[in-house]
Amino acid sequence: MNDVPNTLSLIVLGISLALLIGILLWWLLITTEGVYLGRRVVVWLYDVYARRYDRIKQYIPSWESTTLGRPMLTALRKARVPAPLVLDVATGTARLPLALFGQPAFNGYVIGLDYSRRMLAEASRKVAPIGFRISLIHQNAMDLPFDDNTFDAVACLEALEFMPDWHVVVGELVRVTRPGGLLLLTNRKGQEARMMPGKTQPAQAFASYLREQCSLEDVSVAIWQMDYDLVWAVKPGKSLAAPDHSLEAILRCPQCGHRALIRTRGKNPALRCTDCETQIPIASDGVIEFASSIK
Ligand SMILES: C[S@@+](CC[C@H](N)C(=O)[O-])C[C@H]1O[C@@H](n2cnc3c(N)ncnc32)[C@H](O)[C@@H]1O
């Protein structure tokens, strides 16, 4: 007699459980883009979506120019740097480099770094016409292969919340910015930000962190997109801009950490460390395969 209600409860229980698992998987893989499952899952998801990324994002070039390229160029000009050296961490498909090089008055150099090789492959295709003034490096943002105080400006857009530890990445961004240099970051906001506990924070809390824990100056938050605010800041102090913008002059060897790389050409182009003989391959699409050179 009791069999029907029992079966019904089992079916309801089964459906509820399946729904719960579905919601959990959606949250883990879609809403939070794998960030609670570790760095490898995040990067794998970006690899999977790389070819569709721009179609999903639908960036509008005039908006990119007005809100990113032009303001950054203006800030760099104010700092009177003749040919600025810019680092874009988690560059993705080269959004910031393209916004900057889209400004005819920009005469600097950009390094774009990302841990998703396929995002970099897309970036490489798009920046090909720019030539030697842009380099792309495959590497983890948690450990930037540059000396302290190297770049005139450092950006990291729509990415901090996907890092294993955003505090470490912000520390790295500040470390490699030269005194007097500019930082351009984003802070996630809105409904989805609230669904990423520990990975996001209110804009004012982030700004206070940058002021108090990172000793940055002129920290300002600007409303930008529905999901993100832009956060501008300056590293205190003054220093001279790097005289040599070549990759060989600024990239550290992944093994010995020395700045002793020279470019070797020929069939298998690479950067070779003259101290420890480590080779960093340069792939056919021009991407510097830094991550795979770390033993
Ligand atoms: C939402 S996309 C943003 C890309 C680009 N900055 C933009 O605004 O279009 C996030 C990027 O962070 C990169 N990323 C995630 N974890 C990373 C890590 N640990 N190191 C370097 N890049 C990482 C992803 O591969 C992806 O390209």
PDB file of C-alpha atoms and ligand atoms in Angstrom:
ATOM      1  CA  MET A   1       0.000   0.000   0.000  1.00  0.00           C
ATOM      2  CA  ASN A   2       2.873   2.349   0.892  1.00  0.00           C
ATOM      3  CA  ASP A   3       4.823   1.572  -2.277  1.00  0.00           C
ATOM      4  CA  VAL A   4       3.390   4.415  -4.400  1.00  0.00           C
ATOM      5  CA  PRO A   5       4.228   7.266  -1.979  1.00  0.00           C
ATOM      6  CA  ASN A   6       7.678   5.704  -1.403  1.00  0.00           C
ATOM      7  CA  THR A   7       8.413   5.546  -5.117  1.00  0.00           C
ATOM      8  CA  LEU A   8       7.145   9.089  -5.529  1.00  0.00           C
ATOM      9  CA  SER A   9       9.393  10.358  -2.716  1.00  0.00           C
ATOM     10  CA  LEU A  10      12.340   8.553  -4.271  1.00  0.00           C
ATOM     11  CA  ILE A  11      11.644  10.166  -7.648  1.00  0.00           C
ATOM     12  CA  VAL A  12      11.305  13.626  -6.058  1.00  0.00           C
ATOM     13  CA  LEU A  13      14.508  13.031  -4.068  1.00  0.00           C
ATOM     14  CA  GLY A  14      16.324  11.886  -7.230  1.00  0.00           C
ATOM     15  CA  ILE A  15      15.160  14.917  -9.235  1.00  0.00           C
ATOM     16  CA  SER A  16      16.096  17.310  -6.400  1.00  0.00           C
ATOM     17  CA  LEU A  17      19.536  15.734  -6.106  1.00  0.00           C
ATOM     18  CA  ALA A  18      20.112  15.923  -9.887  1.00  0.00           C
ATOM     19  CA  LEU A  19      18.986  19.568  -9.841  1.00  0.00           C
ATOM     20  CA  LEU A  20      21.296  20.388  -6.949  1.00  0.00           C
ATOM     21  CA  ILE A  21      24.253  18.714  -8.702  1.00  0.00           C
ATOM     22  CA  GLY A  22      23.368  20.587 -11.897  1.00  0.00           C
ATOM     23  CA  ILE A  23      23.263  23.936 -10.075  1.00  0.00           C
ATOM     24  CA  LEU A  24      26.542  23.150  -8.291  1.00  0.00           C
ATOM     25  CA  LEU A  25      28.252  22.196 -11.580  1.00  0.00           C
ATOM     26  CA  TRP A  26      26.890  25.336 -13.270  1.00  0.00           C
ATOM     27  CA  TRP A  27      28.207  27.481 -10.423  1.00  0.00           C
ATOM     28  CA  LEU A  28      31.591  25.718 -10.415  1.00  0.00           C
ATOM     29  CA  LEU A  29      32.171  25.717 -14.181  1.00  0.00           C
ATOM     30  CA  ILE A  30      30.129  28.583 -15.659  1.00  0.00           C
ATOM     31  CA  THR A  31      29.425  31.251 -13.020  1.00  0.00           C
ATOM     32  CA  THR A  32      32.825  31.078 -11.351  1.00  0.00           C
ATOM     33  CA  GLU A  33      34.716  29.774 -14.428  1.00  0.00           C
ATOM     34  CA  GLY A  34      36.404  26.948 -12.528  1.00  0.00           C
ATOM     35  CA  VAL A  35      38.184  29.158 -10.035  1.00  0.00           C
ATOM     36  CA  TYR A  36      37.281  26.992  -7.011  1.00  0.00           C
ATOM     37  CA  LEU A  37      38.541  23.908  -8.866  1.00  0.00           C
ATOM     38  CA  GLY A  38      42.055  25.251  -9.331  1.00  0.00           C
ATOM     39  CA  ARG A  39      44.239  27.029 -11.864  1.00  0.00           C
ATOM     40  CA  ARG A  40      44.341  24.127 -14.328  1.00  0.00           C
ATOM     41  CA  VAL A  41      40.553  24.074 -14.697  1.00  0.00           C
ATOM     42  CA  VAL A  42      40.417  27.870 -15.212  1.00  0.00           C
ATOM     43  CA  VAL A  43      43.076  27.735 -17.914  1.00  0.00           C
ATOM     44  CA  TRP A  44      41.506  24.668 -19.536  1.00  0.00           C
ATOM     45  CA  LEU A  45      38.144  26.466 -19.756  1.00  0.00           C
ATOM     46  CA  TYR A  46      39.805  29.473 -21.422  1.00  0.00           C
ATOM     47  CA  ASP A  47      41.578  27.113 -23.821  1.00  0.00           C
ATOM     48  CA  VAL A  48      38.220  25.542 -24.687  1.00  0.00           C
ATOM     49  CA  TYR A  49      36.501  28.915 -25.221  1.00  0.00           C
ATOM     50  CA  ALA A  50      39.431  30.755 -26.829  1.00  0.00           C
ATOM     51  CA  ARG A  51      38.129  30.690 -30.407  1.00  0.00           C
ATOM     52  CA  ARG A  52      34.680  31.826 -29.319  1.00  0.00           C
ATOM     53  CA  TYR A  53      35.883  34.352 -26.725  1.00  0.00           C
ATOM     54  CA  ASP A  54      35.622  37.491 -28.843  1.00  0.00           C
ATOM     55  CA  ARG A  55      32.251  36.461 -30.226  1.00  0.00           C
ATOM     56  CA  ILE A  56      30.955  35.967 -26.665  1.00  0.00           C
ATOM     57  CA  LYS A  57      32.377  39.267 -25.401  1.00  0.00           C
ATOM     58  CA  GLN A  58      31.469  41.389 -28.454  1.00  0.00           C
ATOM     59  CA  TYR A  59      33.846  44.207 -27.626  1.00  0.00           C
ATOM     60  CA  ILE A  60      33.008  47.472 -29.374  1.00  0.00           C
ATOM     61  CA  PRO A  61      36.235  49.045 -30.719  1.00  0.00           C
ATOM     62  CA  SER A  62      35.067  52.648 -30.124  1.00  0.00           C
ATOM     63  CA  TRP A  63      34.204  51.817 -26.486  1.00  0.00           C
ATOM     64  CA  GLU A  64      37.556  50.065 -26.006  1.00  0.00           C
ATOM     65  CA  SER A  65      39.317  53.093 -27.412  1.00  0.00           C
ATOM     66  CA  THR A  66      37.342  55.624 -25.340  1.00  0.00           C
ATOM     67  CA  THR A  67      37.509  53.761 -22.029  1.00  0.00           C
ATOM     68  CA  LEU A  68      40.889  52.000 -22.250  1.00  0.00           C
ATOM     69  CA  GLY A  69      43.218  53.066 -25.049  1.00  0.00           C
ATOM     70  CA  ARG A  70      42.779  56.821 -24.879  1.00  0.00           C
ATOM     71  CA  PRO A  71      42.761  57.230 -21.058  1.00  0.00           C
ATOM     72  CA  MET A  72      45.858  55.036 -20.746  1.00  0.00           C
ATOM     73  CA  LEU A  73      47.660  56.994 -23.429  1.00  0.00           C
ATOM     74  CA  THR A  74      46.693  60.278 -21.706  1.00  0.00           C
ATOM     75  CA  ALA A  75      47.997  58.995 -18.349  1.00  0.00           C
ATOM     76  CA  LEU A  76      51.255  57.819 -19.944  1.00  0.00           C
ATOM     77  CA  ARG A  77      51.714  61.167 -21.668  1.00  0.00           C
ATOM     78  CA  LYS A  78      51.156  62.973 -18.373  1.00  0.00           C
ATOM     79  CA  ALA A  79      54.004  60.910 -16.928  1.00  0.00           C
ATOM     80  CA  ARG A  80      56.147  62.116 -19.861  1.00  0.00           C
ATOM     81  CA  VAL A  81      57.428  58.703 -20.858  1.00  0.00           C
ATOM     82  CA  PRO A  82      58.667  58.924 -24.453  1.00  0.00           C
ATOM     83  CA  ALA A  83      58.126  55.285 -25.504  1.00  0.00           C
ATOM     84  CA  PRO A  84      56.311  53.545 -22.652  1.00  0.00           C
ATOM     85  CA  LEU A  85      56.826  49.890 -21.813  1.00  0.00           C
ATOM     86  CA  VAL A  86      53.465  48.332 -20.891  1.00  0.00           C
ATOM     87  CA  LEU A  87      52.713  44.909 -19.415  1.00  0.00           C
ATOM     88  CA  ASP A  88      49.228  43.427 -19.804  1.00  0.00           C
ATOM     89  CA  VAL A  89      48.780  40.465 -17.457  1.00  0.00           C
ATOM     90  CA  ALA A  90      46.060  37.963 -18.439  1.00  0.00           C
ATOM     91  CA  THR A  91      45.944  39.648 -21.824  1.00  0.00           C
ATOM     92  CA  GLY A  92      43.481  37.099 -23.233  1.00  0.00           C
ATOM     93  CA  THR A  93      42.906  37.808 -26.918  1.00  0.00           C
ATOM     94  CA  ALA A  94      44.926  41.057 -26.719  1.00  0.00           C
ATOM     95  CA  ARG A  95      42.137  43.438 -25.826  1.00  0.00           C
ATOM     96  CA  LEU A  96      44.292  46.061 -24.099  1.00  0.00           C
ATOM     97  CA  PRO A  97      47.213  45.900 -26.584  1.00  0.00           C
ATOM     98  CA  LEU A  98      44.779  46.460 -29.449  1.00  0.00           C
ATOM     99  CA  ALA A  99      43.109  49.383 -27.645  1.00  0.00           C
ATOM    100  CA  LEU A 100      46.535  50.967 -27.106  1.00  0.00           C
ATOM    101  CA  PHE A 101      47.971  50.347 -30.550  1.00  0.00           C
ATOM    102  CA  GLY A 102      44.698  51.675 -31.943  1.00  0.00           C
ATOM    103  CA  GLN A 103      45.835  55.120 -30.696  1.00  0.00           C
ATOM    104  CA  PRO A 104      48.012  56.538 -33.480  1.00  0.00           C
ATOM    105  CA  ALA A 105      49.993  58.564 -30.898  1.00  0.00           C
ATOM    106  CA  PHE A 106      50.982  55.482 -28.894  1.00  0.00           C
ATOM    107  CA  ASN A 107      54.620  54.795 -29.675  1.00  0.00           C
ATOM    108  CA  GLY A 108      55.420  52.332 -26.905  1.00  0.00           C
ATOM    109  CA  TYR A 109      55.920  48.584 -26.484  1.00  0.00           C
ATOM    110  CA  VAL A 110      53.559  46.034 -24.969  1.00  0.00           C
ATOM    111  CA  ILE A 111      54.098  42.619 -23.439  1.00  0.00           C
ATOM    112  CA  GLY A 112      50.958  40.503 -23.147  1.00  0.00           C
ATOM    113  CA  LEU A 113      51.125  37.561 -20.745  1.00  0.00           C
ATOM    114  CA  ASP A 114      48.556  34.806 -20.282  1.00  0.00           C
ATOM    115  CA  TYR A 115      48.437  31.214 -19.030  1.00  0.00           C
ATOM    116  CA  SER A 116      45.978  29.981 -21.652  1.00  0.00           C
ATOM    117  CA  ARG A 117      47.974  29.015 -24.720  1.00  0.00           C
ATOM    118  CA  ARG A 118      44.925  29.084 -26.964  1.00  0.00           C
ATOM    119  CA  MET A 119      43.918  32.574 -25.863  1.00  0.00           C
ATOM    120  CA  LEU A 120      47.467  33.612 -26.787  1.00  0.00           C
ATOM    121  CA  ALA A 121      47.145  31.915 -30.177  1.00  0.00           C
ATOM    122  CA  GLU A 122      44.098  34.083 -30.854  1.00  0.00           C
ATOM    123  CA  ALA A 123      45.927  37.151 -29.547  1.00  0.00           C
ATOM    124  CA  SER A 124      48.902  36.402 -31.774  1.00  0.00           C
ATOM    125  CA  ARG A 125      46.743  36.259 -34.897  1.00  0.00           C
ATOM    126  CA  LYS A 126      45.152  39.604 -34.051  1.00  0.00           C
ATOM    127  CA  VAL A 127      48.341  41.493 -33.181  1.00  0.00           C
ATOM    128  CA  ALA A 128      50.387  40.165 -36.117  1.00  0.00           C
ATOM    129  CA  PRO A 129      50.213  43.488 -38.055  1.00  0.00           C
ATOM    130  CA  ILE A 130      51.735  45.356 -35.080  1.00  0.00           C
ATOM    131  CA  GLY A 131      55.087  43.597 -35.449  1.00  0.00           C
ATOM    132  CA  PHE A 132      58.045  43.822 -33.083  1.00  0.00           C
ATOM    133  CA  ARG A 133      56.428  46.317 -30.666  1.00  0.00           C
ATOM    134  CA  ILE A 134      54.372  43.575 -29.063  1.00  0.00           C
ATOM    135  CA  SER A 135      55.461  40.279 -27.473  1.00  0.00           C
ATOM    136  CA  LEU A 136      53.270  37.520 -26.077  1.00  0.00           C
ATOM    137  CA  ILE A 137      54.402  35.305 -23.217  1.00  0.00           C
ATOM    138  CA  HIS A 138      52.851  32.062 -22.010  1.00  0.00           C
ATOM    139  CA  GLN A 139      53.224  32.186 -18.242  1.00  0.00           C
ATOM    140  CA  ASN A 140      51.385  32.173 -14.919  1.00  0.00           C
ATOM    141  CA  ALA A 141      50.505  35.605 -13.528  1.00  0.00           C
ATOM    142  CA  MET A 142      51.364  34.359 -10.014  1.00  0.00           C
ATOM    143  CA  ASP A 143      55.059  34.509 -10.882  1.00  0.00           C
ATOM    144  CA  LEU A 144      56.029  37.258 -13.300  1.00  0.00           C
ATOM    145  CA  PRO A 145      59.431  36.707 -14.943  1.00  0.00           C
ATOM    146  CA  PHE A 146      60.598  40.333 -14.721  1.00  0.00           C
ATOM    147  CA  ASP A 147      62.781  42.364 -12.392  1.00  0.00           C
ATOM    148  CA  ASP A 148      61.260  44.749  -9.864  1.00  0.00           C
ATOM    149  CA  ASN A 149      60.422  48.242 -11.133  1.00  0.00           C
ATOM    150  CA  THR A 150      60.482  47.391 -14.845  1.00  0.00           C
ATOM    151  CA  PHE A 151      57.304  48.692 -16.513  1.00  0.00           C
ATOM    152  CA  ASP A 152      55.933  52.184 -17.071  1.00  0.00           C
ATOM    153  CA  ALA A 153      52.417  50.779 -16.870  1.00  0.00           C
ATOM    154  CA  VAL A 154      50.901  47.443 -15.843  1.00  0.00           C
ATOM    155  CA  ALA A 155      47.345  46.342 -16.567  1.00  0.00           C
ATOM    156  CA  CYS A 156      45.262  43.350 -15.550  1.00  0.00           C
ATOM    157  CA  LEU A 157      41.689  43.428 -16.801  1.00  0.00           C
ATOM    158  CA  GLU A 158      38.828  41.092 -15.881  1.00  0.00           C
ATOM    159  CA  ALA A 159      41.167  38.483 -14.477  1.00  0.00           C
ATOM    160  CA  LEU A 160      42.102  38.935 -10.805  1.00  0.00           C
ATOM    161  CA  GLU A 161      39.047  37.023  -9.604  1.00  0.00           C
ATOM    162  CA  PHE A 162      40.136  33.957 -11.630  1.00  0.00           C
ATOM    163  CA  MET A 163      43.604  33.760 -10.086  1.00  0.00           C
ATOM    164  CA  PRO A 164      44.506  31.182  -7.442  1.00  0.00           C
ATOM    165  CA  ASP A 165      45.302  34.095  -5.107  1.00  0.00           C
ATOM    166  CA  TRP A 166      44.591  37.631  -6.312  1.00  0.00           C
ATOM    167  CA  HIS A 167      46.662  39.129  -3.463  1.00  0.00           C
ATOM    168  CA  VAL A 168      49.772  37.397  -4.845  1.00  0.00           C
ATOM    169  CA  VAL A 169      49.038  38.610  -8.379  1.00  0.00           C
ATOM    170  CA  VAL A 170      48.439  42.206  -7.246  1.00  0.00           C
ATOM    171  CA  GLY A 171      51.750  41.970  -5.343  1.00  0.00           C
ATOM    172  CA  GLU A 172      53.469  40.865  -8.548  1.00  0.00           C
ATOM    173  CA  LEU A 173      51.824  43.633 -10.609  1.00  0.00           C
ATOM    174  CA  VAL A 174      52.986  46.269  -8.126  1.00  0.00           C
ATOM    175  CA  ARG A 175      56.472  44.756  -7.865  1.00  0.00           C
ATOM    176  CA  VAL A 176      57.177  44.968 -11.607  1.00  0.00           C
ATOM    177  CA  THR A 177      55.719  48.496 -12.003  1.00  0.00           C
ATOM    178  CA  ARG A 178      58.427  51.124 -11.763  1.00  0.00           C
ATOM    179  CA  PRO A 179      58.106  53.945  -9.178  1.00  0.00           C
ATOM    180  CA  GLY A 180      55.913  56.611 -10.744  1.00  0.00           C
ATOM    181  CA  GLY A 181      54.368  53.964 -13.007  1.00  0.00           C
ATOM    182  CA  LEU A 182      50.691  53.420 -13.665  1.00  0.00           C
ATOM    183  CA  LEU A 183      48.456  50.468 -12.735  1.00  0.00           C
ATOM    184  CA  LEU A 184      45.138  49.729 -14.400  1.00  0.00           C
ATOM    185  CA  LEU A 185      43.079  46.965 -12.806  1.00  0.00           C
ATOM    186  CA  THR A 186      39.459  45.866 -12.716  1.00  0.00           C
ATOM    187  CA  ASN A 187      37.229  44.994  -9.820  1.00  0.00           C
ATOM    188  CA  ARG A 188      34.321  42.651 -10.416  1.00  0.00           C
ATOM    189  CA  LYS A 189      30.930  43.806  -9.193  1.00  0.00           C
ATOM    190  CA  GLY A 190      27.254  42.902  -9.402  1.00  0.00           C
ATOM    191  CA  GLN A 191      25.307  39.713  -8.901  1.00  0.00           C
ATOM    192  CA  GLU A 192      28.000  37.306 -10.170  1.00  0.00           C
ATOM    193  CA  ALA A 193      30.692  38.927  -8.047  1.00  0.00           C
ATOM    194  CA  ARG A 194      28.603  38.153  -4.977  1.00  0.00           C
ATOM    195  CA  MET A 195      28.577  34.509  -6.046  1.00  0.00           C
ATOM    196  CA  MET A 196      32.389  34.312  -5.863  1.00  0.00           C
ATOM    197  CA  PRO A 197      33.123  34.561  -2.125  1.00  0.00           C
ATOM    198  CA  GLY A 198      36.775  35.127  -1.311  1.00  0.00           C
ATOM    199  CA  LYS A 199      37.533  36.025  -4.930  1.00  0.00           C
ATOM    200  CA  THR A 200      35.863  39.431  -5.147  1.00  0.00           C
ATOM    201  CA  GLN A 201      35.283  42.374  -2.851  1.00  0.00           C
ATOM    202  CA  PRO A 202      33.442  45.708  -2.943  1.00  0.00           C
ATOM    203  CA  ALA A 203      35.272  48.374  -4.964  1.00  0.00           C
ATOM    204  CA  GLN A 204      36.016  50.541  -1.939  1.00  0.00           C
ATOM    205  CA  ALA A 205      37.514  47.589  -0.047  1.00  0.00           C
ATOM    206  CA  PHE A 206      39.730  46.830  -3.036  1.00  0.00           C
ATOM    207  CA  ALA A 207      40.774  50.486  -3.310  1.00  0.00           C
ATOM    208  CA  SER A 208      41.614  50.553   0.424  1.00  0.00           C
ATOM    209  CA  TYR A 209      43.657  47.368  -0.002  1.00  0.00           C
ATOM    210  CA  LEU A 210      45.652  48.991  -2.807  1.00  0.00           C
ATOM    211  CA  ARG A 211      46.251  52.138  -0.714  1.00  0.00           C
ATOM    212  CA  GLU A 212      46.988  50.515   2.626  1.00  0.00           C
ATOM    213  CA  GLN A 213      48.545  47.137   1.824  1.00  0.00           C
ATOM    214  CA  CYS A 214      50.250  48.001  -1.464  1.00  0.00           C
ATOM    215  CA  SER A 215      51.073  51.643  -0.642  1.00  0.00           C
ATOM    216  CA  LEU A 216      49.710  52.813  -3.998  1.00  0.00           C
ATOM    217  CA  GLU A 217      48.773  56.444  -4.595  1.00  0.00           C
ATOM    218  CA  ASP A 218      46.034  58.209  -6.572  1.00  0.00           C
ATOM    219  CA  VAL A 219      43.809  55.131  -6.355  1.00  0.00           C
ATOM    220  CA  SER A 220      40.540  55.864  -8.107  1.00  0.00           C
ATOM    221  CA  VAL A 221      37.575  53.719  -9.050  1.00  0.00           C
ATOM    222  CA  ALA A 222      35.683  54.464 -12.256  1.00  0.00           C
ATOM    223  CA  ILE A 223      32.408  52.897 -13.324  1.00  0.00           C
ATOM    224  CA  TRP A 224      33.112  50.981 -16.527  1.00  0.00           C
ATOM    225  CA  GLN A 225      30.952  47.982 -17.434  1.00  0.00           C
ATOM    226  CA  MET A 226      27.986  46.283 -15.837  1.00  0.00           C
ATOM    227  CA  ASP A 227      30.214  43.649 -14.199  1.00  0.00           C
ATOM    228  CA  TYR A 228      33.419  45.604 -13.666  1.00  0.00           C
ATOM    229  CA  ASP A 229      34.789  48.884 -12.383  1.00  0.00           C
ATOM    230  CA  LEU A 230      38.137  50.169 -13.586  1.00  0.00           C
ATOM    231  CA  VAL A 231      40.692  50.904 -10.881  1.00  0.00           C
ATOM    232  CA  TRP A 232      43.561  53.278 -11.603  1.00  0.00           C
ATOM    233  CA  ALA A 233      46.573  53.712  -9.323  1.00  0.00           C
ATOM    234  CA  VAL A 234      50.135  54.998  -9.301  1.00  0.00           C
ATOM    235  CA  LYS A 235      53.174  53.411  -7.653  1.00  0.00           C
ATOM    236  CA  PRO A 236      54.781  56.068  -5.456  1.00  0.00           C
ATOM    237  CA  GLY A 237      58.229  57.448  -6.179  1.00  0.00           C
ATOM    238  CA  LYS A 238      60.144  58.346  -9.282  1.00  0.00           C
ATOM    239  CA  SER A 239      62.487  56.381 -11.468  1.00  0.00           C
ATOM    240  CA  LEU A 240      63.870  56.495 -14.951  1.00  0.00           C
ATOM    241  CA  ALA A 241      62.135  54.540 -17.696  1.00  0.00           C
ATOM    242  CA  ALA A 242      63.903  51.383 -18.903  1.00  0.00           C
ATOM    243  CA  PRO A 243      66.400  52.315 -21.631  1.00  0.00           C
ATOM    244  CA  ASP A 244      66.100  49.014 -23.526  1.00  0.00           C
ATOM    245  CA  HIS A 245      62.650  47.635 -24.392  1.00  0.00           C
ATOM    246  CA  SER A 246      63.803  44.408 -25.986  1.00  0.00           C
ATOM    247  CA  LEU A 247      62.540  41.183 -24.465  1.00  0.00           C
ATOM    248  CA  GLU A 248      66.131  40.007 -24.001  1.00  0.00           C
ATOM    249  CA  ALA A 249      66.748  43.026 -21.765  1.00  0.00           C
ATOM    250  CA  ILE A 250      63.750  42.583 -19.503  1.00  0.00           C
ATOM    251  CA  LEU A 251      62.878  38.874 -19.332  1.00  0.00           C
ATOM    252  CA  ARG A 252      64.473  36.691 -16.638  1.00  0.00           C
ATOM    253  CA  CYS A 253      65.615  33.136 -17.266  1.00  0.00           C
ATOM    254  CA  PRO A 254      63.033  30.623 -15.937  1.00  0.00           C
ATOM    255  CA  GLN A 255      65.807  28.458 -14.440  1.00  0.00           C
ATOM    256  CA  CYS A 256      68.502  30.662 -12.944  1.00  0.00           C
ATOM    257  CA  GLY A 257      66.487  33.899 -12.770  1.00  0.00           C
ATOM    258  CA  HIS A 258      69.261  35.895 -14.445  1.00  0.00           C
ATOM    259  CA  ARG A 259      68.721  38.503 -17.103  1.00  0.00           C
ATOM    260  CA  ALA A 260      71.073  36.887 -19.549  1.00  0.00           C
ATOM    261  CA  LEU A 261      68.936  35.881 -22.494  1.00  0.00           C
ATOM    262  CA  ILE A 262      69.944  36.178 -26.097  1.00  0.00           C
ATOM    263  CA  ARG A 263      67.791  35.485 -29.148  1.00  0.00           C
ATOM    264  CA  THR A 264      68.783  32.567 -31.331  1.00  0.00           C
ATOM    265  CA  ARG A 265      67.301  32.413 -34.807  1.00  0.00           C
ATOM    266  CA  GLY A 266      67.222  29.651 -37.399  1.00  0.00           C
ATOM    267  CA  LYS A 267      64.986  26.603 -37.597  1.00  0.00           C
ATOM    268  CA  ASN A 268      64.072  26.569 -33.892  1.00  0.00           C
ATOM    269  CA  PRO A 269      64.066  30.178 -32.696  1.00  0.00           C
ATOM    270  CA  ALA A 270      64.448  30.603 -28.951  1.00  0.00           C
ATOM    271  CA  LEU A 271      65.708  32.776 -26.168  1.00  0.00           C
ATOM    272  CA  ARG A 272      68.851  31.171 -24.713  1.00  0.00           C
ATOM    273  CA  CYS A 273      70.255  31.911 -21.268  1.00  0.00           C
ATOM    274  CA  THR A 274      73.979  32.540 -21.551  1.00  0.00           C
ATOM    275  CA  ASP A 275      74.401  31.663 -17.837  1.00  0.00           C
ATOM    276  CA  CYS A 276      72.625  28.289 -17.547  1.00  0.00           C
ATOM    277  CA  GLU A 277      71.933  27.420 -21.222  1.00  0.00           C
ATOM    278  CA  THR A 278      68.164  27.109 -20.699  1.00  0.00           C
ATOM    279  CA  GLN A 279      66.253  27.517 -23.960  1.00  0.00           C
ATOM    280  CA  ILE A 280      62.856  29.228 -24.079  1.00  0.00           C
ATOM    281  CA  PRO A 281      61.283  28.239 -27.397  1.00  0.00           C
ATOM    282  CA  ILE A 282      59.567  30.843 -29.554  1.00  0.00           C
ATOM    283  CA  ALA A 283      56.603  29.131 -31.204  1.00  0.00           C
ATOM    284  CA  SER A 284      55.722  29.566 -34.869  1.00  0.00           C
ATOM    285  CA  ASP A 285      52.989  32.056 -33.883  1.00  0.00           C
ATOM    286  CA  GLY A 286      55.605  34.120 -32.042  1.00  0.00           C
ATOM    287  CA  VAL A 287      54.493  33.222 -28.504  1.00  0.00           C
ATOM    288  CA  ILE A 288      57.365  32.886 -25.995  1.00  0.00           C
ATOM    289  CA  GLU A 289      56.875  29.469 -24.413  1.00  0.00           C
ATOM    290  CA  PHE A 290      58.068  30.507 -20.965  1.00  0.00           C
ATOM    291  CA  ALA A 291      55.845  28.225 -18.876  1.00  0.00           C
ATOM    292  CA  SER A 292      57.019  25.056 -20.607  1.00  0.00           C
ATOM    293  CA  SER A 293      60.672  26.029 -20.032  1.00  0.00           C
ATOM    294  CA  ILE A 294      60.249  25.854 -16.243  1.00  0.00           C
ATOM    295  CA  LYS A 295      61.578  22.510 -14.996  1.00  0.00           C
TER     296      LYS A 295
HETATM  297  C1  LIG B   1      38.074  37.150 -18.691  1.00  0.00           C
HETATM  298  S1  LIG B   1      39.622  36.878 -19.468  1.00  0.00           S
HETATM  299  C2  LIG B   1      40.202  38.548 -19.627  1.00  0.00           C
HETATM  300  C3  LIG B   1      41.104  38.708 -20.806  1.00  0.00           C
HETATM  301  C4  LIG B   1      41.469  40.164 -21.134  1.00  0.00           C
HETATM  302  N1  LIG B   1      42.212  40.787 -20.057  1.00  0.00           N
HETATM  303  C5  LIG B   1      40.229  40.948 -21.470  1.00  0.00           C
HETATM  304  O1  LIG B   1      39.888  41.874 -20.717  1.00  0.00           O
HETATM  305  O2  LIG B   1      39.603  40.607 -22.483  1.00  0.00           O
HETATM  306  C6  LIG B   1      40.653  36.222 -18.179  1.00  0.00           C
HETATM  307  C7  LIG B   1      42.031  35.815 -18.665  1.00  0.00           C
HETATM  308  O3  LIG B   1      42.806  35.442 -17.533  1.00  0.00           O
HETATM  309  C8  LIG B   1      43.679  34.391 -17.937  1.00  0.00           C
HETATM  310  N2  LIG B   1      44.191  33.701 -16.746  1.00  0.00           N
HETATM  311  C9  LIG B   1      43.489  32.979 -15.846  1.00  0.00           C
HETATM  312  N3  LIG B   1      44.314  32.503 -14.892  1.00  0.00           N
HETATM  313  C10 LIG B   1      45.557  32.950 -15.195  1.00  0.00           C
HETATM  314  C11 LIG B   1      46.830  32.821 -14.578  1.00  0.00           C
HETATM  315  N4  LIG B   1      46.993  32.126 -13.448  1.00  0.00           N
HETATM  316  N5  LIG B   1      47.882  33.421 -15.160  1.00  0.00           N
HETATM  317  C12 LIG B   1      47.737  34.150 -16.319  1.00  0.00           C
HETATM  318  N6  LIG B   1      46.557  34.294 -16.934  1.00  0.00           N
HETATM  319  C13 LIG B   1      45.484  33.713 -16.384  1.00  0.00           C
HETATM  320  C14 LIG B   1      42.784  33.538 -18.804  1.00  0.00           C
HETATM  321  O4  LIG B   1      43.522  32.650 -19.601  1.00  0.00           O
HETATM  322  C15 LIG B   1      42.037  34.605 -19.593  1.00  0.00           C
HETATM  323  O5  LIG B   1      42.694  34.918 -20.798  1.00  0.00           O
END
